[in-house]
Amino acid sequence: MINELTLPVAAGDEARNGVPDGAKPPPQTAEVYAGWVQLVERIRTSQTDGMAELYHLFSKGIRFYLCRQLGIQELDDKVHDTFVVVVQAIRRGELREPERLMGFVRTIVRRQVAAHIDKAVQTRREQMDLDASSRVADPHGNPEEAAIFHQREDLIRRVLAELSSRDREILTRFYLHEESQEEICSEMTLTETQFRLLKSRAKSRFGELGKKKLAQRALSAICLRTSASTSH
């Protein structure tokens, strides 16, 4: 098992873990590098043991770093989302030197932290604007709000229908039925790690499909408006 991921701060050594360019790494370091190369190859070829090993490393060093930078709220989801970003980047071939895995991971994690902070700031501003405005009416008592509510409900149902049965079951049971992780793992015969990986993948896929459907809806609305304007 490779040593757990940590986030040392030495700016010039981030990608090299303290080994200068052109210098021959000590035997222990060379052995660690070889382990990273093998791990990256297993991830690139979608081998389950490679994914599980990287996730195990993430659950320690990266988890601590994210907790320290962003707090404990939704920490599991943040770890899983960052893990997915790293795996996808590796599979796209963005890591050209597998022995530099640690520097590569640190760069992505820090970008994720910066993006999360930016998003949190924007969300806080939007919430302040909302709080300053008048109270939102009950959708059931307002025809326009009711229509928007039902449109969103319909969109969620259609996106869920396009997911694989397993992904759909994970999201439905956890977010809609509010079942606990323990219940789902027991009934679906999943380990804790498998559950987290599946939930993270399902959330990512749901978000991608949702964005596509929203874009398609916006395009259809533009086409309808254009058609209506040209007919007059």
mmCIF file with all atom_site columns, N, CA and C in Angstrom, residues 115-153:
data_model
loop_
_atom_site.group_PDB
_atom_site.id
_atom_site.type_symbol
_atom_site.label_atom_id
_atom_site.label_alt_id
_atom_site.label_comp_id
_atom_site.label_asym_id
_atom_site.label_entity_id
_atom_site.label_seq_id
_atom_site.pdbx_PDB_ins_code
_atom_site.Cartn_x
_atom_site.Cartn_y
_atom_site.Cartn_z
_atom_site.occupancy
_atom_site.B_iso_or_equiv
_atom_site.pdbx_formal_charge
_atom_site.auth_seq_id
_atom_site.auth_comp_id
_atom_site.auth_asym_id
_atom_site.auth_atom_id
_atom_site.pdbx_PDB_model_num
ATOM 1   N N  . ALA A 1 115 ? -12.391 26.830 -6.268  1.00 0.00 ? 115 ALA A N  1
ATOM 2   C CA . ALA A 1 115 ? -13.682 26.863 -6.955  1.00 0.00 ? 115 ALA A CA 1
ATOM 3   C C  . ALA A 1 115 ? -14.831 26.771 -5.960  1.00 0.00 ? 115 ALA A C  1
ATOM 4   N N  . HIS A 1 116 ? -14.665 25.939 -4.937  1.00 0.00 ? 116 HIS A N  1
ATOM 5   C CA . HIS A 1 116 ? -15.726 25.785 -3.936  1.00 0.00 ? 116 HIS A CA 1
ATOM 6   C C  . HIS A 1 116 ? -15.916 27.079 -3.155  1.00 0.00 ? 116 HIS A C  1
ATOM 7   N N  . ILE A 1 117 ? -14.813 27.746 -2.812  1.00 0.00 ? 117 ILE A N  1
ATOM 8   C CA . ILE A 1 117 ? -14.908 29.012 -2.076  1.00 0.00 ? 117 ILE A CA 1
ATOM 9   C C  . ILE A 1 117 ? -15.600 30.066 -2.930  1.00 0.00 ? 117 ILE A C  1
ATOM 10  N N  . ASP A 1 118 ? -15.232 30.154 -4.217  1.00 0.00 ? 118 ASP A N  1
ATOM 11  C CA . ASP A 1 118 ? -15.890 31.104 -5.116  1.00 0.00 ? 118 ASP A CA 1
ATOM 12  C C  . ASP A 1 118 ? -17.389 30.834 -5.208  1.00 0.00 ? 118 ASP A C  1
ATOM 13  N N  . LYS A 1 119 ? -17.728 29.549 -5.325  1.00 0.00 ? 119 LYS A N  1
ATOM 14  C CA . LYS A 1 119 ? -19.143 29.179 -5.425  1.00 0.00 ? 119 LYS A CA 1
ATOM 15  C C  . LYS A 1 119 ? -19.888 29.509 -4.137  1.00 0.00 ? 119 LYS A C  1
ATOM 16  N N  . ALA A 1 120 ? -19.242 29.273 -2.998  1.00 0.00 ? 120 ALA A N  1
ATOM 17  C CA . ALA A 1 120 ? -19.872 29.563 -1.706  1.00 0.00 ? 120 ALA A CA 1
ATOM 18  C C  . ALA A 1 120 ? -20.132 31.056 -1.552  1.00 0.00 ? 120 ALA A C  1
ATOM 19  N N  . VAL A 1 121 ? -19.177 31.867 -2.004  1.00 0.00 ? 121 VAL A N  1
ATOM 20  C CA . VAL A 1 121 ? -19.349 33.315 -1.927  1.00 0.00 ? 121 VAL A CA 1
ATOM 21  C C  . VAL A 1 121 ? -20.520 33.767 -2.803  1.00 0.00 ? 121 VAL A C  1
ATOM 22  N N  . GLN A 1 122 ? -20.589 33.219 -4.023  1.00 0.00 ? 122 GLN A N  1
ATOM 23  C CA . GLN A 1 122 ? -21.676 33.572 -4.929  1.00 0.00 ? 122 GLN A CA 1
ATOM 24  C C  . GLN A 1 122 ? -23.023 33.128 -4.370  1.00 0.00 ? 122 GLN A C  1
ATOM 25  N N  . THR A 1 123 ? -23.061 31.940 -3.810  1.00 0.00 ? 123 THR A N  1
ATOM 26  C CA . THR A 1 123 ? -24.303 31.430 -3.224  1.00 0.00 ? 123 THR A CA 1
ATOM 27  C C  . THR A 1 123 ? -24.751 32.297 -2.053  1.00 0.00 ? 123 THR A C  1
ATOM 28  N N  . ARG A 1 124 ? -23.798 32.742 -1.243  1.00 0.00 ? 124 ARG A N  1
ATOM 29  C CA . ARG A 1 124 ? -24.118 33.594 -0.102  1.00 0.00 ? 124 ARG A CA 1
ATOM 30  C C  . ARG A 1 124 ? -24.701 34.921 -0.579  1.00 0.00 ? 124 ARG A C  1
ATOM 31  N N  . ARG A 1 125 ? -24.136 35.464 -1.650  1.00 0.00 ? 125 ARG A N  1
ATOM 32  C CA . ARG A 1 125 ? -24.662 36.727 -2.189  1.00 0.00 ? 125 ARG A CA 1
ATOM 33  C C  . ARG A 1 125 ? -26.092 36.550 -2.691  1.00 0.00 ? 125 ARG A C  1
ATOM 34  N N  . GLU A 1 126 ? -26.300 35.451 -3.407  1.00 0.00 ? 126 GLU A N  1
ATOM 35  C CA . GLU A 1 126 ? -27.645 35.186 -3.934  1.00 0.00 ? 126 GLU A CA 1
ATOM 36  C C  . GLU A 1 126 ? -28.642 34.981 -2.807  1.00 0.00 ? 126 GLU A C  1
ATOM 37  N N  . GLN A 1 127 ? -28.202 34.317 -1.730  1.00 0.00 ? 127 GLN A N  1
ATOM 38  C CA . GLN A 1 127 ? -29.089 34.089 -0.594  1.00 0.00 ? 127 GLN A CA 1
ATOM 39  C C  . GLN A 1 127 ? -29.442 35.404 0.088   1.00 0.00 ? 127 GLN A C  1
ATOM 40  N N  . MET A 1 128 ? -28.455 36.309 0.185   1.00 0.00 ? 128 MET A N  1
ATOM 41  C CA . MET A 1 128 ? -28.711 37.622 0.789   1.00 0.00 ? 128 MET A CA 1
ATOM 42  C C  . MET A 1 128 ? -29.719 38.402 -0.042  1.00 0.00 ? 128 MET A C  1
ATOM 43  N N  . ASP A 1 129 ? -29.591 38.317 -1.376  1.00 0.00 ? 129 ASP A N  1
ATOM 44  C CA . ASP A 1 129 ? -30.546 38.997 -2.247  1.00 0.00 ? 129 ASP A CA 1
ATOM 45  C C  . ASP A 1 129 ? -31.943 38.419 -2.071  1.00 0.00 ? 129 ASP A C  1
ATOM 46  N N  . LEU A 1 130 ? -31.990 37.105 -1.914  1.00 0.00 ? 130 LEU A N  1
ATOM 47  C CA . LEU A 1 130 ? -33.280 36.449 -1.745  1.00 0.00 ? 130 LEU A CA 1
ATOM 48  C C  . LEU A 1 130 ? -33.916 36.842 -0.420  1.00 0.00 ? 130 LEU A C  1
ATOM 49  N N  . ASP A 1 131 ? -33.102 36.864 0.631   1.00 0.00 ? 131 ASP A N  1
ATOM 50  C CA . ASP A 1 131 ? -33.619 37.223 1.951   1.00 0.00 ? 131 ASP A CA 1
ATOM 51  C C  . ASP A 1 131 ? -34.118 38.667 1.976   1.00 0.00 ? 131 ASP A C  1
ATOM 52  N N  . ALA A 1 132 ? -33.465 39.519 1.190   1.00 0.00 ? 132 ALA A N  1
ATOM 53  C CA . ALA A 1 132 ? -33.847 40.927 1.175   1.00 0.00 ? 132 ALA A CA 1
ATOM 54  C C  . ALA A 1 132 ? -35.134 41.162 0.392   1.00 0.00 ? 132 ALA A C  1
ATOM 55  N N  . SER A 1 133 ? -35.468 40.242 -0.477  1.00 0.00 ? 133 SER A N  1
ATOM 56  C CA . SER A 1 133 ? -36.684 40.394 -1.277  1.00 0.00 ? 133 SER A CA 1
ATOM 57  C C  . SER A 1 133 ? -37.895 39.901 -0.495  1.00 0.00 ? 133 SER A C  1
ATOM 58  N N  . SER A 1 134 ? -39.043 40.009 -1.081  1.00 0.00 ? 134 SER A N  1
ATOM 59  C CA . SER A 1 134 ? -40.274 39.592 -0.414  1.00 0.00 ? 134 SER A CA 1
ATOM 60  C C  . SER A 1 134 ? -40.319 38.080 -0.267  1.00 0.00 ? 134 SER A C  1
ATOM 61  N N  . ARG A 1 135 ? -41.154 37.615 0.635   1.00 0.00 ? 135 ARG A N  1
ATOM 62  C CA . ARG A 1 135 ? -41.283 36.188 0.896   1.00 0.00 ? 135 ARG A CA 1
ATOM 63  C C  . ARG A 1 135 ? -41.794 35.473 -0.345  1.00 0.00 ? 135 ARG A C  1
ATOM 64  N N  . VAL A 1 136 ? -41.212 34.327 -0.645  1.00 0.00 ? 136 VAL A N  1
ATOM 65  C CA . VAL A 1 136 ? -41.642 33.550 -1.808  1.00 0.00 ? 136 VAL A CA 1
ATOM 66  C C  . VAL A 1 136 ? -43.020 32.961 -1.528  1.00 0.00 ? 136 VAL A C  1
ATOM 67  N N  . ALA A 1 137 ? -43.904 33.112 -2.480  1.00 0.00 ? 137 ALA A N  1
ATOM 68  C CA . ALA A 1 137 ? -45.260 32.622 -2.302  1.00 0.00 ? 137 ALA A CA 1
ATOM 69  C C  . ALA A 1 137 ? -45.306 31.103 -2.352  1.00 0.00 ? 137 ALA A C  1
ATOM 70  N N  . ASP A 1 138 ? -46.330 30.540 -1.720  1.00 0.00 ? 138 ASP A N  1
ATOM 71  C CA . ASP A 1 138 ? -46.549 29.101 -1.761  1.00 0.00 ? 138 ASP A CA 1
ATOM 72  C C  . ASP A 1 138 ? -46.843 28.686 -3.196  1.00 0.00 ? 138 ASP A C  1
ATOM 73  N N  . PRO A 1 139 ? -46.036 27.760 -3.783  1.00 0.00 ? 139 PRO A N  1
ATOM 74  C CA . PRO A 1 139 ? -46.243 27.364 -5.170  1.00 0.00 ? 139 PRO A CA 1
ATOM 75  C C  . PRO A 1 139 ? -47.643 26.839 -5.435  1.00 0.00 ? 139 PRO A C  1
ATOM 76  N N  . HIS A 1 140 ? -48.260 26.232 -4.419  1.00 0.00 ? 140 HIS A N  1
ATOM 77  C CA . HIS A 1 140 ? -49.587 25.668 -4.615  1.00 0.00 ? 140 HIS A CA 1
ATOM 78  C C  . HIS A 1 140 ? -50.653 26.766 -4.674  1.00 0.00 ? 140 HIS A C  1
ATOM 79  N N  . GLY A 1 141 ? -50.293 27.967 -4.220  1.00 0.00 ? 141 GLY A N  1
ATOM 80  C CA . GLY A 1 141 ? -51.284 29.045 -4.255  1.00 0.00 ? 141 GLY A CA 1
ATOM 81  C C  . GLY A 1 141 ? -51.007 30.057 -5.349  1.00 0.00 ? 141 GLY A C  1
ATOM 82  N N  . ASN A 1 142 ? -49.983 29.836 -6.136  1.00 0.00 ? 142 ASN A N  1
ATOM 83  C CA . ASN A 1 142 ? -49.594 30.764 -7.193  1.00 0.00 ? 142 ASN A CA 1
ATOM 84  C C  . ASN A 1 142 ? -49.422 29.979 -8.488  1.00 0.00 ? 142 ASN A C  1
ATOM 85  N N  . PRO A 1 143 ? -50.258 30.226 -9.493  1.00 0.00 ? 143 PRO A N  1
ATOM 86  C CA . PRO A 1 143 ? -50.207 29.436 -10.741 1.00 0.00 ? 143 PRO A CA 1
ATOM 87  C C  . PRO A 1 143 ? -48.829 29.445 -11.395 1.00 0.00 ? 143 PRO A C  1
ATOM 88  N N  . GLU A 1 144 ? -48.161 30.599 -11.421 1.00 0.00 ? 144 GLU A N  1
ATOM 89  C CA . GLU A 1 144 ? -46.849 30.685 -12.075 1.00 0.00 ? 144 GLU A CA 1
ATOM 90  C C  . GLU A 1 144 ? -45.803 29.872 -11.310 1.00 0.00 ? 144 GLU A C  1
ATOM 91  N N  . GLU A 1 145 ? -45.793 30.037 -9.971  1.00 0.00 ? 145 GLU A N  1
ATOM 92  C CA . GLU A 1 145 ? -44.849 29.278 -9.157  1.00 0.00 ? 145 GLU A CA 1
ATOM 93  C C  . GLU A 1 145 ? -45.143 27.779 -9.242  1.00 0.00 ? 145 GLU A C  1
ATOM 94  N N  . ALA A 1 146 ? -46.417 27.431 -9.281  1.00 0.00 ? 146 ALA A N  1
ATOM 95  C CA . ALA A 1 146 ? -46.798 26.018 -9.381  1.00 0.00 ? 146 ALA A CA 1
ATOM 96  C C  . ALA A 1 146 ? -46.306 25.416 -10.688 1.00 0.00 ? 146 ALA A C  1
ATOM 97  N N  . ALA A 1 147 ? -46.399 26.192 -11.771 1.00 0.00 ? 147 ALA A N  1
ATOM 98  C CA . ALA A 1 147 ? -45.949 25.710 -13.081 1.00 0.00 ? 147 ALA A CA 1
ATOM 99  C C  . ALA A 1 147 ? -44.443 25.468 -13.073 1.00 0.00 ? 147 ALA A C  1
ATOM 100 N N  . ILE A 1 148 ? -43.688 26.399 -12.467 1.00 0.00 ? 148 ILE A N  1
ATOM 101 C CA . ILE A 1 148 ? -42.227 26.261 -12.383 1.00 0.00 ? 148 ILE A CA 1
ATOM 102 C C  . ILE A 1 148 ? -41.873 25.039 -11.537 1.00 0.00 ? 148 ILE A C  1
ATOM 103 N N  . PHE A 1 149 ? -42.583 24.879 -10.430 1.00 0.00 ? 149 PHE A N  1
ATOM 104 C CA . PHE A 1 149 ? -42.338 23.748 -9.545  1.00 0.00 ? 149 PHE A CA 1
ATOM 105 C C  . PHE A 1 149 ? -42.548 22.419 -10.280 1.00 0.00 ? 149 PHE A C  1
ATOM 106 N N  . HIS A 1 150 ? -43.635 22.323 -11.028 1.00 0.00 ? 150 HIS A N  1
ATOM 107 C CA . HIS A 1 150 ? -43.934 21.082 -11.744 1.00 0.00 ? 150 HIS A CA 1
ATOM 108 C C  . HIS A 1 150 ? -42.953 20.845 -12.897 1.00 0.00 ? 150 HIS A C  1
ATOM 109 N N  . GLN A 1 151 ? -42.471 21.926 -13.513 1.00 0.00 ? 151 GLN A N  1
ATOM 110 C CA . GLN A 1 151 ? -41.475 21.784 -14.579 1.00 0.00 ? 151 GLN A CA 1
ATOM 111 C C  . GLN A 1 151 ? -40.185 21.192 -14.008 1.00 0.00 ? 151 GLN A C  1
ATOM 112 N N  . ARG A 1 152 ? -39.773 21.691 -12.846 1.00 0.00 ? 152 ARG A N  1
ATOM 113 C CA . ARG A 1 152 ? -38.561 21.166 -12.221 1.00 0.00 ? 152 ARG A CA 1
ATOM 114 C C  . ARG A 1 152 ? -38.752 19.703 -11.813 1.00 0.00 ? 152 ARG A C  1
ATOM 115 N N  . GLU A 1 153 ? -39.922 19.421 -11.279 1.00 0.00 ? 153 GLU A N  1
ATOM 116 C CA . GLU A 1 153 ? -40.219 18.047 -10.865 1.00 0.00 ? 153 GLU A CA 1
ATOM 117 C C  . GLU A 1 153 ? -40.164 17.100 -12.060 1.00 0.00 ? 153 GLU A C  1
#
